[in-house]
XYZ file of C-alpha atoms in Angstrom:
55
model
C 79.067 12.711 123.337
C 75.832 14.307 124.411
C 75.673 16.874 127.168
C 74.768 15.222 130.454
C 74.751 18.426 132.430
C 72.634 21.552 132.196
C 74.990 24.501 131.937
C 72.454 26.961 133.339
C 71.942 24.764 136.417
C 75.691 24.487 136.979
C 76.085 28.235 136.597
C 73.247 28.798 139.111
C 74.812 26.346 141.574
C 78.133 28.175 141.281
C 76.610 31.642 141.190
C 79.227 33.055 143.565
C 82.025 31.974 141.215
C 83.081 32.489 137.635
C 82.942 29.347 135.508
C 85.351 28.836 132.633
C 83.984 27.544 129.350
C 86.074 24.359 129.465
C 84.800 23.519 132.981
C 81.506 22.299 131.501
C 83.263 19.837 129.187
C 85.381 18.484 132.035
C 82.335 18.151 134.283
C 80.400 16.399 131.524
C 83.262 13.888 131.133
C 83.301 13.235 134.894
C 79.548 12.640 134.929
C 79.808 10.275 131.947
C 82.519 8.290 133.736
C 80.448 8.162 136.917
C 77.459 6.841 134.975
C 79.554 4.212 133.182
C 80.987 3.024 136.505
C 77.534 2.845 138.089
C 76.170 0.860 135.147
C 79.118 -1.504 135.393
C 78.464 -2.125 139.088
C 74.797 -2.815 138.386
C 75.721 -5.309 135.662
C 78.303 -6.937 137.942
C 75.485 -7.551 140.407
C 73.231 -9.034 137.694
C 70.907 -6.030 137.652
C 69.665 -3.890 134.794
C 68.505 -1.209 137.195
C 71.134 1.301 138.292
C 70.558 2.240 141.922
C 72.000 4.891 144.227
C 74.270 2.312 145.839
C 76.019 1.917 142.468
C 77.415 5.404 142.814
């Protein structure tokens, strides 16, 4: 699976906290699942365009 997140951006967003190495993998999996669900909702509504409401 390709990386869907930018580790540097996550680290910047959580600059007041330490981030474990395995956090990035877990976050990437969550994002992938979110994207799959959004695509599924778009398809269920006969659309090829994923829109914010699909989240």
